[in-house]
Amino acid sequence: MRLIVVGTGGMAKNQAEHFVRIPGVELVGAVDTDATRLTAFADMFDIKKRFSSLDEALTWGEFDAATNVTPDRAHHPTTLPLLAAGKHVLCEKPLAENYEKALEMTEAAERAGVVNMVNLTYRNVAPLQRAREMVISGEIGTVKHVEASYLQSWLVSRAWGDWRSESKWLWRLSTGHGSNGVLGDIGIHILDFAAYGAATDIDHVFARLKTFNKAPDERIGEYTLDANDSFSMSVDFANGALGVVHASRWATGHLNELKLRIYGERGGLEISHSPAGSELRGCLGEDTETATWKVIEVPPVPTNYQRFTDAVMTGSHQDPTFRHAANLQRVLDLAMVTEKERRELKV
């Protein structure tokens, strides 16, 4: 698979490190409007073809697939030309800034008949995959209640850098720079984590969003700090289960932690994922009588990058597709409406 990388920021480096280890994948080109960043990235991975615009790369055209690692608001205008050229696309999350644009991208990909995936990276968490298998097989019975959280602390600590002075963090706090806040940034991850693990779709949503004071006049340089920092959400699932989902960048002591608890009529499962590692615990069978939780061993699973490569090489389609990500974006869009209107909405 001849692959080009569109956008060469921090996440592009992470992706490239995965792709270069996959047999049969060749990084043949890179695209970025920032010449300095492009050169540094291409030199790091020995990429010969370097383009200052996507149009240049498409004119050259000697590639099979692209991974789109541009900022959120650029996903839509850069993915559509790739699809029109018949290229397979792995797109970073969120697929687009809103459902309408995400749907347009989805329909374009489906018309083109190309492999289309969204890099919801926590699908790579093996305990999540195993928990879903256990839910589907009926090991915990019908799911009744779901709790999910995504906790970060980069507004509290400097473990990842100082958001007060670094543009890579400041833009995430500003709607004027294309951010939908914590809801748009990591909300899609935790919604996917919850719905995928519980093996059911979200049916109704009601959300509360909060933006906290962070600077005088809520401005730092060119950035107006008006994007939401925390959200809490009540959801109904299609199978009748009730769910509570929340996320925050103010979660002191949690650098980057996802947790999912799935409670069924015959047992419970808990998935934890953080920089320290991942774990699946279960309370099953006779242990439900004593509330005893035990660690469940889980084998490794293929990454999104491996599955995207396999899909391109075999001509198959693998989840999470653009269609799935667009449906999640619809939930996120409706969540913002529920905050404004203070009412529940059906997905």
mmCIF file of C-alpha atoms in Angstrom:
data_model
loop_
_atom_site.group_PDB
_atom_site.id
_atom_site.type_symbol
_atom_site.label_atom_id
_atom_site.label_comp_id
_atom_site.label_asym_id
_atom_site.label_seq_id
_atom_site.Cartn_x
_atom_site.Cartn_y
_atom_site.Cartn_z
ATOM 1 C CA MET A 1 0.000 0.000 0.000
ATOM 2 C CA ARG A 2 1.471 3.328 -1.098
ATOM 3 C CA LEU A 3 0.411 5.820 1.576
ATOM 4 C CA ILE A 4 0.643 9.608 1.833
ATOM 5 C CA VAL A 5 0.333 11.558 5.068
ATOM 6 C CA VAL A 6 -1.781 14.717 4.837
ATOM 7 C CA GLY A 7 -0.861 17.014 7.728
ATOM 8 C CA THR A 8 2.430 16.409 9.535
ATOM 9 C CA GLY A 9 1.816 17.468 13.155
ATOM 10 C CA GLY A 10 2.202 15.442 16.330
ATOM 11 C CA MET A 11 -0.462 12.835 15.596
ATOM 12 C CA ALA A 12 1.007 12.274 12.128
ATOM 13 C CA LYS A 13 4.279 11.233 13.766
ATOM 14 C CA ASN A 14 2.390 8.781 15.978
ATOM 15 C CA GLN A 15 0.593 7.298 12.978
ATOM 16 C CA ALA A 16 3.725 7.086 10.838
ATOM 17 C CA GLU A 17 5.558 5.176 13.566
ATOM 18 C CA HIS A 18 2.806 2.544 13.393
ATOM 19 C CA PHE A 19 2.532 2.402 9.612
ATOM 20 C CA VAL A 20 6.273 1.972 8.946
ATOM 21 C CA ARG A 21 6.220 -1.215 11.030
ATOM 22 C CA ILE A 22 3.476 -2.825 8.933
ATOM 23 C CA PRO A 23 4.747 -5.117 6.153
ATOM 24 C CA GLY A 24 3.671 -3.951 2.710
ATOM 25 C CA VAL A 25 3.153 -0.292 3.664
ATOM 26 C CA GLU A 26 5.308 2.373 2.029
ATOM 27 C CA LEU A 27 5.142 6.031 3.042
ATOM 28 C CA VAL A 28 5.532 7.654 -0.354
ATOM 29 C CA GLY A 29 4.526 11.264 0.280
ATOM 30 C CA ALA A 30 3.691 13.949 2.808
ATOM 31 C CA VAL A 31 1.603 17.127 2.571
ATOM 32 C CA ASP A 32 1.703 20.257 4.735
ATOM 33 C CA THR A 33 1.392 23.998 4.209
ATOM 34 C CA ASP A 34 4.117 24.543 6.832
ATOM 35 C CA ALA A 35 7.390 23.931 4.989
ATOM 36 C CA THR A 36 9.506 23.638 8.144
ATOM 37 C CA ARG A 37 7.195 21.100 9.739
ATOM 38 C CA LEU A 38 6.885 19.169 6.470
ATOM 39 C CA THR A 39 10.649 18.919 6.022
ATOM 40 C CA ALA A 40 11.249 17.773 9.592
ATOM 41 C CA PHE A 41 8.555 15.095 9.329
ATOM 42 C CA ALA A 42 9.599 13.834 5.892
ATOM 43 C CA ASP A 43 13.257 13.680 6.923
ATOM 44 C CA MET A 44 12.319 11.722 10.051
ATOM 45 C CA PHE A 45 10.590 9.015 8.022
ATOM 46 C CA ASP A 46 12.725 9.255 4.860
ATOM 47 C CA ILE A 47 9.771 10.347 2.708
ATOM 48 C CA LYS A 48 10.936 11.554 -0.713
ATOM 49 C CA LYS A 49 7.843 13.264 -2.109
ATOM 50 C CA ARG A 50 6.899 16.469 -0.272
ATOM 51 C CA PHE A 51 3.962 18.675 -1.217
ATOM 52 C CA SER A 52 2.903 22.119 -0.001
ATOM 53 C CA SER A 53 -0.682 21.497 -1.108
ATOM 54 C CA LEU A 54 -3.011 18.554 -1.544
ATOM 55 C CA ASP A 55 -3.615 19.575 -5.160
ATOM 56 C CA GLU A 56 0.073 18.972 -5.895
ATOM 57 C CA ALA A 57 -0.102 15.517 -4.354
ATOM 58 C CA LEU A 58 -3.247 14.628 -6.300
ATOM 59 C CA THR A 59 -1.691 15.826 -9.558
ATOM 60 C CA TRP A 60 1.210 13.467 -8.883
ATOM 61 C CA GLY A 61 -1.256 10.791 -7.839
ATOM 62 C CA GLU A 62 1.090 7.827 -7.373
ATOM 63 C CA PHE A 63 -0.419 6.594 -4.128
ATOM 64 C CA ASP A 64 -3.204 4.220 -3.106
ATOM 65 C CA ALA A 65 -4.338 5.674 0.187
ATOM 66 C CA ALA A 66 -4.050 8.683 2.454
ATOM 67 C CA THR A 67 -4.164 9.205 6.174
ATOM 68 C CA ASN A 68 -5.685 12.610 6.914
ATOM 69 C CA VAL A 69 -4.097 14.074 10.037
ATOM 70 C CA THR A 70 -5.016 17.717 9.433
ATOM 71 C CA PRO A 71 -6.795 19.889 12.072
ATOM 72 C CA ASP A 72 -10.488 19.144 12.607
ATOM 73 C CA ARG A 73 -11.892 21.880 10.387
ATOM 74 C CA ALA A 74 -9.667 20.789 7.488
ATOM 75 C CA HIS A 75 -10.917 17.189 7.396
ATOM 76 C CA HIS A 76 -13.897 17.992 5.166
ATOM 77 C CA PRO A 77 -12.179 20.073 2.445
ATOM 78 C CA THR A 78 -9.163 17.777 2.246
ATOM 79 C CA THR A 79 -10.937 14.410 2.361
ATOM 80 C CA LEU A 80 -13.458 15.149 -0.395
ATOM 81 C CA PRO A 81 -10.789 15.614 -3.129
ATOM 82 C CA LEU A 82 -9.064 12.414 -2.036
ATOM 83 C CA LEU A 83 -12.317 10.492 -2.336
ATOM 84 C CA ALA A 84 -13.055 12.063 -5.722
ATOM 85 C CA ALA A 85 -9.668 10.783 -6.895
ATOM 86 C CA GLY A 86 -10.592 7.258 -5.774
ATOM 87 C CA LYS A 87 -8.122 7.116 -2.882
ATOM 88 C CA HIS A 88 -8.734 5.095 0.282
ATOM 89 C CA VAL A 89 -8.814 7.341 3.359
ATOM 90 C CA LEU A 90 -8.114 6.954 7.071
ATOM 91 C CA CYS A 91 -9.299 10.202 8.683
ATOM 92 C CA GLU A 92 -8.530 11.441 12.161
ATOM 93 C CA LYS A 93 -11.470 12.057 14.470
ATOM 94 C CA PRO A 94 -13.816 13.852 14.486
ATOM 95 C CA LEU A 95 -14.745 13.184 10.876
ATOM 96 C CA ALA A 96 -15.993 16.782 10.478
ATOM 97 C CA GLU A 97 -17.068 19.824 12.474
ATOM 98 C CA ASN A 98 -20.742 18.910 12.191
ATOM 99 C CA TYR A 99 -23.081 16.146 11.066
ATOM 100 C CA GLU A 100 -23.943 17.744 7.714
ATOM 101 C CA LYS A 101 -20.310 17.822 6.606
ATOM 102 C CA ALA A 102 -19.649 14.366 8.032
ATOM 103 C CA LEU A 103 -22.634 12.987 6.120
ATOM 104 C CA GLU A 104 -21.401 14.583 2.893
ATOM 105 C CA MET A 105 -18.026 12.895 3.375
ATOM 106 C CA THR A 106 -19.711 9.590 4.180
ATOM 107 C CA GLU A 107 -21.879 9.623 1.082
ATOM 108 C CA ALA A 108 -18.919 10.625 -1.102
ATOM 109 C CA ALA A 109 -16.858 7.714 0.265
ATOM 110 C CA GLU A 110 -19.683 5.247 -0.257
ATOM 111 C CA ARG A 111 -20.241 6.450 -3.830
ATOM 112 C CA ALA A 112 -16.538 6.110 -4.545
ATOM 113 C CA GLY A 113 -16.518 2.578 -3.132
ATOM 114 C CA VAL A 114 -13.195 3.146 -1.369
ATOM 115 C CA VAL A 115 -12.089 1.985 2.070
ATOM 116 C CA ASN A 116 -12.981 4.677 4.579
ATOM 117 C CA MET A 117 -12.147 4.575 8.276
ATOM 118 C CA VAL A 118 -11.975 7.052 11.126
ATOM 119 C CA ASN A 119 -9.125 6.737 13.597
ATOM 120 C CA LEU A 120 -11.055 6.258 16.816
ATOM 121 C CA THR A 121 -7.861 5.132 18.499
ATOM 122 C CA TYR A 122 -9.414 3.543 21.553
ATOM 123 C CA ARG A 123 -10.698 0.722 19.373
ATOM 124 C CA ASN A 124 -7.072 -0.408 19.786
ATOM 125 C CA VAL A 125 -7.736 -1.113 23.492
ATOM 126 C CA ALA A 126 -7.879 -4.907 23.772
ATOM 127 C CA PRO A 127 -10.032 -4.971 26.953
ATOM 128 C CA LEU A 128 -12.706 -2.936 25.140
ATOM 129 C CA GLN A 129 -12.793 -5.459 22.302
ATOM 130 C CA ARG A 130 -13.064 -8.367 24.738
ATOM 131 C CA ALA A 131 -15.786 -6.667 26.784
ATOM 132 C CA ARG A 132 -17.860 -6.156 23.649
ATOM 133 C CA GLU A 133 -17.483 -9.844 22.766
ATOM 134 C CA MET A 134 -18.687 -10.801 26.256
ATOM 135 C CA VAL A 135 -21.695 -8.494 26.021
ATOM 136 C CA ILE A 136 -22.666 -9.826 22.605
ATOM 137 C CA SER A 137 -22.306 -13.446 23.765
ATOM 138 C CA GLY A 138 -24.672 -12.750 26.669
ATOM 139 C CA GLU A 139 -22.191 -13.373 29.481
ATOM 140 C CA ILE A 140 -23.545 -10.480 31.568
ATOM 141 C CA GLY A 141 -27.131 -10.742 30.349
ATOM 142 C CA THR A 142 -29.108 -7.773 29.072
ATOM 143 C CA VAL A 143 -27.255 -4.497 29.649
ATOM 144 C CA LYS A 144 -29.153 -2.188 32.000
ATOM 145 C CA HIS A 145 -26.788 0.617 32.970
ATOM 146 C CA VAL A 146 -23.604 2.130 31.520
ATOM 147 C CA GLU A 147 -21.131 4.601 33.036
ATOM 148 C CA ALA A 148 -18.352 6.143 30.949
ATOM 149 C CA SER A 149 -15.785 8.835 31.668
ATOM 150 C CA TYR A 150 -12.845 10.437 29.883
ATOM 151 C CA LEU A 151 -10.683 12.432 32.270
ATOM 152 C CA GLN A 152 -7.751 14.702 31.405
ATOM 153 C CA SER A 153 -5.873 17.259 33.489
ATOM 154 C CA TRP A 154 -3.922 19.385 31.016
ATOM 155 C CA LEU A 155 -5.709 22.536 32.182
ATOM 156 C CA VAL A 156 -4.356 21.774 35.665
ATOM 157 C CA SER A 157 -0.903 20.310 35.062
ATOM 158 C CA ARG A 158 1.919 20.881 32.569
ATOM 159 C CA ALA A 159 2.595 17.198 31.967
ATOM 160 C CA TRP A 160 1.954 17.631 28.228
ATOM 161 C CA GLY A 161 3.089 21.252 27.989
ATOM 162 C CA ASP A 162 1.721 24.658 28.991
ATOM 163 C CA TRP A 163 -1.640 25.423 27.382
ATOM 164 C CA ARG A 164 -1.256 29.108 28.263
ATOM 165 C CA SER A 165 1.530 29.595 25.726
ATOM 166 C CA GLU A 166 1.340 26.709 23.207
ATOM 167 C CA SER A 167 -0.892 27.006 20.144
ATOM 168 C CA LYS A 168 -1.392 23.225 19.930
ATOM 169 C CA TRP A 169 -3.442 23.490 23.135
ATOM 170 C CA LEU A 170 -4.869 27.010 22.850
ATOM 171 C CA TRP A 171 -6.770 26.293 19.630
ATOM 172 C CA ARG A 172 -8.627 23.496 21.423
ATOM 173 C CA LEU A 173 -10.057 26.112 23.811
ATOM 174 C CA SER A 174 -11.325 28.468 21.093
ATOM 175 C CA THR A 175 -14.418 28.012 18.923
ATOM 176 C CA GLY A 176 -13.039 30.688 16.612
ATOM 177 C CA HIS A 177 -10.144 28.363 15.823
ATOM 178 C CA GLY A 178 -12.403 25.446 14.969
ATOM 179 C CA SER A 179 -12.748 23.747 18.351
ATOM 180 C CA ASN A 180 -15.969 22.305 19.739
ATOM 181 C CA GLY A 181 -14.275 21.990 23.100
ATOM 182 C CA VAL A 182 -13.903 18.842 25.137
ATOM 183 C CA LEU A 183 -17.190 17.588 23.663
ATOM 184 C CA GLY A 184 -15.869 17.767 20.105
ATOM 185 C CA ASP A 185 -12.314 16.757 20.911
ATOM 186 C CA ILE A 186 -12.689 13.725 23.178
ATOM 187 C CA GLY A 187 -16.466 13.403 23.398
ATOM 188 C CA ILE A 188 -16.506 11.350 20.219
ATOM 189 C CA HIS A 189 -13.950 8.976 21.782
ATOM 190 C CA ILE A 190 -15.881 8.314 24.973
ATOM 191 C CA LEU A 191 -19.225 8.006 23.175
ATOM 192 C CA ASP A 192 -17.692 5.424 20.851
ATOM 193 C CA PHE A 193 -16.012 3.706 23.818
ATOM 194 C CA ALA A 194 -19.350 3.434 25.619
ATOM 195 C CA ALA A 195 -21.576 2.432 22.705
ATOM 196 C CA TYR A 196 -19.060 0.021 21.188
ATOM 197 C CA GLY A 197 -18.273 -1.665 24.501
ATOM 198 C CA ALA A 198 -21.948 -1.996 25.412
ATOM 199 C CA ALA A 199 -22.719 -3.209 21.858
ATOM 200 C CA THR A 200 -25.621 -0.817 21.344
ATOM 201 C CA ASP A 201 -26.273 2.583 19.785
ATOM 202 C CA ILE A 202 -27.216 5.833 21.521
ATOM 203 C CA ASP A 203 -30.890 6.652 21.067
ATOM 204 C CA HIS A 204 -31.576 9.800 23.143
ATOM 205 C CA VAL A 205 -29.267 12.433 24.594
ATOM 206 C CA PHE A 206 -29.355 15.276 27.118
ATOM 207 C CA ALA A 207 -26.142 17.162 27.878
ATOM 208 C CA ARG A 208 -24.773 19.974 30.008
ATOM 209 C CA LEU A 209 -21.622 21.828 28.917
ATOM 210 C CA LYS A 210 -19.437 24.123 30.995
ATOM 211 C CA THR A 211 -16.720 26.634 30.128
ATOM 212 C CA PHE A 212 -14.725 27.810 33.134
ATOM 213 C CA ASN A 213 -12.800 31.066 33.541
ATOM 214 C CA LYS A 214 -9.174 30.602 32.527
ATOM 215 C CA ALA A 215 -7.724 34.049 31.732
ATOM 216 C CA PRO A 216 -8.502 37.782 32.014
ATOM 217 C CA ASP A 217 -11.337 38.644 29.602
ATOM 218 C CA GLU A 218 -11.154 34.996 28.482
ATOM 219 C CA ARG A 219 -8.471 35.800 25.909
ATOM 220 C CA ILE A 220 -4.849 34.830 25.371
ATOM 221 C CA GLY A 221 -3.383 36.538 22.317
ATOM 222 C CA GLU A 222 -5.553 35.776 19.293
ATOM 223 C CA TYR A 223 -7.465 33.045 21.122
ATOM 224 C CA THR A 224 -10.874 33.604 22.729
ATOM 225 C CA LEU A 225 -11.216 30.856 25.338
ATOM 226 C CA ASP A 226 -14.903 30.078 24.833
ATOM 227 C CA ALA A 227 -14.962 26.337 24.032
ATOM 228 C CA ASN A 228 -16.410 23.964 26.653
ATOM 229 C CA ASP A 229 -14.009 22.409 29.183
ATOM 230 C CA SER A 230 -16.325 19.788 30.735
ATOM 231 C CA PHE A 231 -19.532 18.004 29.870
ATOM 232 C CA SER A 232 -21.942 15.593 31.483
ATOM 233 C CA MET A 233 -24.461 13.646 29.460
ATOM 234 C CA SER A 234 -27.407 11.369 30.098
ATOM 235 C CA VAL A 235 -28.139 8.945 27.280
ATOM 236 C CA ASP A 236 -30.627 6.240 26.450
ATOM 237 C CA PHE A 237 -29.329 3.300 24.443
ATOM 238 C CA ALA A 238 -31.230 1.517 21.689
ATOM 239 C CA ASN A 239 -31.427 -1.670 23.781
ATOM 240 C CA GLY A 240 -33.188 0.226 26.608
ATOM 241 C CA ALA A 241 -30.166 0.712 28.870
ATOM 242 C CA LEU A 242 -29.538 4.012 30.637
ATOM 243 C CA GLY A 243 -26.149 5.676 30.425
ATOM 244 C CA VAL A 244 -24.144 8.454 32.050
ATOM 245 C CA VAL A 245 -21.182 9.886 30.139
ATOM 246 C CA HIS A 246 -18.877 12.690 31.235
ATOM 247 C CA ALA A 247 -15.518 14.224 30.370
ATOM 248 C CA SER A 248 -13.309 17.044 31.618
ATOM 249 C CA ARG A 249 -9.939 18.691 31.131
ATOM 250 C CA TRP A 250 -9.962 19.726 34.791
ATOM 251 C CA ALA A 251 -9.670 16.200 36.243
ATOM 252 C CA THR A 252 -6.683 16.676 38.531
ATOM 253 C CA GLY A 253 -4.580 13.532 38.803
ATOM 254 C CA HIS A 254 -5.815 11.964 35.548
ATOM 255 C CA LEU A 255 -3.507 12.634 32.613
ATOM 256 C CA ASN A 256 -5.580 10.737 30.061
ATOM 257 C CA GLU A 257 -7.910 8.099 31.471
ATOM 258 C CA LEU A 258 -10.955 6.371 30.007
ATOM 259 C CA LYS A 259 -13.209 4.179 32.115
ATOM 260 C CA LEU A 260 -16.284 2.201 31.147
ATOM 261 C CA ARG A 261 -18.581 0.225 33.430
ATOM 262 C CA ILE A 262 -21.236 -2.015 31.892
ATOM 263 C CA TYR A 263 -23.844 -3.541 34.188
ATOM 264 C CA GLY A 264 -26.066 -6.384 33.018
ATOM 265 C CA GLU A 265 -28.698 -8.507 34.727
ATOM 266 C CA ARG A 266 -26.188 -11.320 35.314
ATOM 267 C CA GLY A 267 -22.862 -9.548 35.720
ATOM 268 C CA GLY A 268 -20.744 -6.459 35.306
ATOM 269 C CA LEU A 269 -17.634 -5.420 33.391
ATOM 270 C CA GLU A 270 -15.178 -2.576 33.946
ATOM 271 C CA ILE A 271 -12.640 -1.348 31.386
ATOM 272 C CA SER A 272 -9.864 1.054 32.404
ATOM 273 C CA HIS A 273 -7.368 2.636 30.037
ATOM 274 C CA SER A 274 -4.621 5.132 30.880
ATOM 275 C CA PRO A 275 -0.977 5.789 29.976
ATOM 276 C CA ALA A 276 -0.106 3.166 32.598
ATOM 277 C CA GLY A 277 -1.970 0.445 30.701
ATOM 278 C CA SER A 278 -5.344 -1.193 30.136
ATOM 279 C CA GLU A 279 -7.350 -3.631 32.222
ATOM 280 C CA LEU A 280 -10.619 -5.542 32.076
ATOM 281 C CA ARG A 281 -12.312 -6.679 35.285
ATOM 282 C CA GLY A 282 -15.494 -8.689 35.655
ATOM 283 C CA CYS A 283 -17.998 -9.555 38.351
ATOM 284 C CA LEU A 284 -19.590 -12.691 36.962
ATOM 285 C CA GLY A 285 -21.426 -15.842 37.974
ATOM 286 C CA GLU A 286 -21.281 -16.648 41.697
ATOM 287 C CA ASP A 287 -19.053 -13.596 42.274
ATOM 288 C CA THR A 288 -22.101 -11.363 41.812
ATOM 289 C CA GLU A 289 -23.362 -12.567 45.205
ATOM 290 C CA THR A 290 -20.259 -11.286 46.990
ATOM 291 C CA ALA A 291 -19.482 -8.336 44.687
ATOM 292 C CA THR A 292 -16.104 -9.875 43.880
ATOM 293 C CA TRP A 293 -14.279 -8.415 40.886
ATOM 294 C CA LYS A 294 -11.555 -10.328 39.053
ATOM 295 C CA VAL A 295 -9.104 -9.326 36.337
ATOM 296 C CA ILE A 296 -9.837 -10.929 32.960
ATOM 297 C CA GLU A 297 -6.785 -11.659 30.814
ATOM 298 C CA VAL A 298 -7.082 -10.307 27.270
ATOM 299 C CA PRO A 299 -4.944 -11.060 24.175
ATOM 300 C CA PRO A 300 -3.673 -8.183 21.998
ATOM 301 C CA VAL A 301 -5.748 -6.939 19.058
ATOM 302 C CA PRO A 302 -4.788 -5.435 15.665
ATOM 303 C CA THR A 303 -4.493 -1.640 15.622
ATOM 304 C CA ASN A 304 -6.646 0.621 13.451
ATOM 305 C CA TYR A 305 -3.565 1.129 11.265
ATOM 306 C CA GLN A 306 -3.179 -2.601 10.670
ATOM 307 C CA ARG A 307 -6.890 -3.027 10.008
ATOM 308 C CA PHE A 308 -6.940 -0.091 7.572
ATOM 309 C CA THR A 309 -3.979 -1.620 5.737
ATOM 310 C CA ASP A 310 -5.678 -5.028 5.627
ATOM 311 C CA ALA A 311 -8.889 -3.441 4.334
ATOM 312 C CA VAL A 312 -7.069 -1.655 1.505
ATOM 313 C CA MET A 313 -5.080 -4.734 0.536
ATOM 314 C CA THR A 314 -8.104 -7.041 0.544
ATOM 315 C CA GLY A 315 -10.699 -4.572 -0.747
ATOM 316 C CA SER A 316 -12.861 -5.113 2.329
ATOM 317 C CA HIS A 317 -14.416 -2.551 4.662
ATOM 318 C CA GLN A 318 -13.779 -2.376 8.387
ATOM 319 C CA ASP A 319 -15.290 -0.415 11.238
ATOM 320 C CA PRO A 320 -15.159 2.370 12.355
ATOM 321 C CA THR A 321 -16.331 3.669 8.993
ATOM 322 C CA PHE A 322 -17.203 7.229 8.005
ATOM 323 C CA ARG A 323 -20.878 6.288 8.427
ATOM 324 C CA HIS A 324 -20.292 5.291 12.048
ATOM 325 C CA ALA A 325 -18.350 8.461 12.812
ATOM 326 C CA ALA A 326 -21.027 10.603 11.156
ATOM 327 C CA ASN A 327 -23.676 9.016 13.382
ATOM 328 C CA LEU A 328 -21.558 9.817 16.438
ATOM 329 C CA GLN A 329 -21.186 13.392 15.188
ATOM 330 C CA ARG A 330 -24.966 13.656 15.064
ATOM 331 C CA VAL A 331 -25.082 12.751 18.770
ATOM 332 C CA LEU A 332 -22.457 15.414 19.523
ATOM 333 C CA ASP A 333 -24.342 18.059 17.522
ATOM 334 C CA LEU A 334 -27.604 17.238 19.301
ATOM 335 C CA ALA A 335 -25.814 17.358 22.660
ATOM 336 C CA MET A 336 -24.923 20.989 21.987
ATOM 337 C CA VAL A 337 -28.543 21.737 21.087
ATOM 338 C CA THR A 338 -29.787 20.117 24.299
ATOM 339 C CA GLU A 339 -27.475 22.370 26.309
ATOM 340 C CA LYS A 340 -28.975 25.457 24.686
ATOM 341 C CA GLU A 341 -32.594 24.297 24.810
ATOM 342 C CA ARG A 342 -32.395 22.354 28.093
ATOM 343 C CA ARG A 343 -34.309 19.394 26.684
ATOM 344 C CA GLU A 344 -33.714 15.809 25.671
ATOM 345 C CA LEU A 345 -33.489 15.019 21.954
ATOM 346 C CA LYS A 346 -33.924 11.782 20.021
ATOM 347 C CA VAL A 347 -31.012 10.747 17.840
#
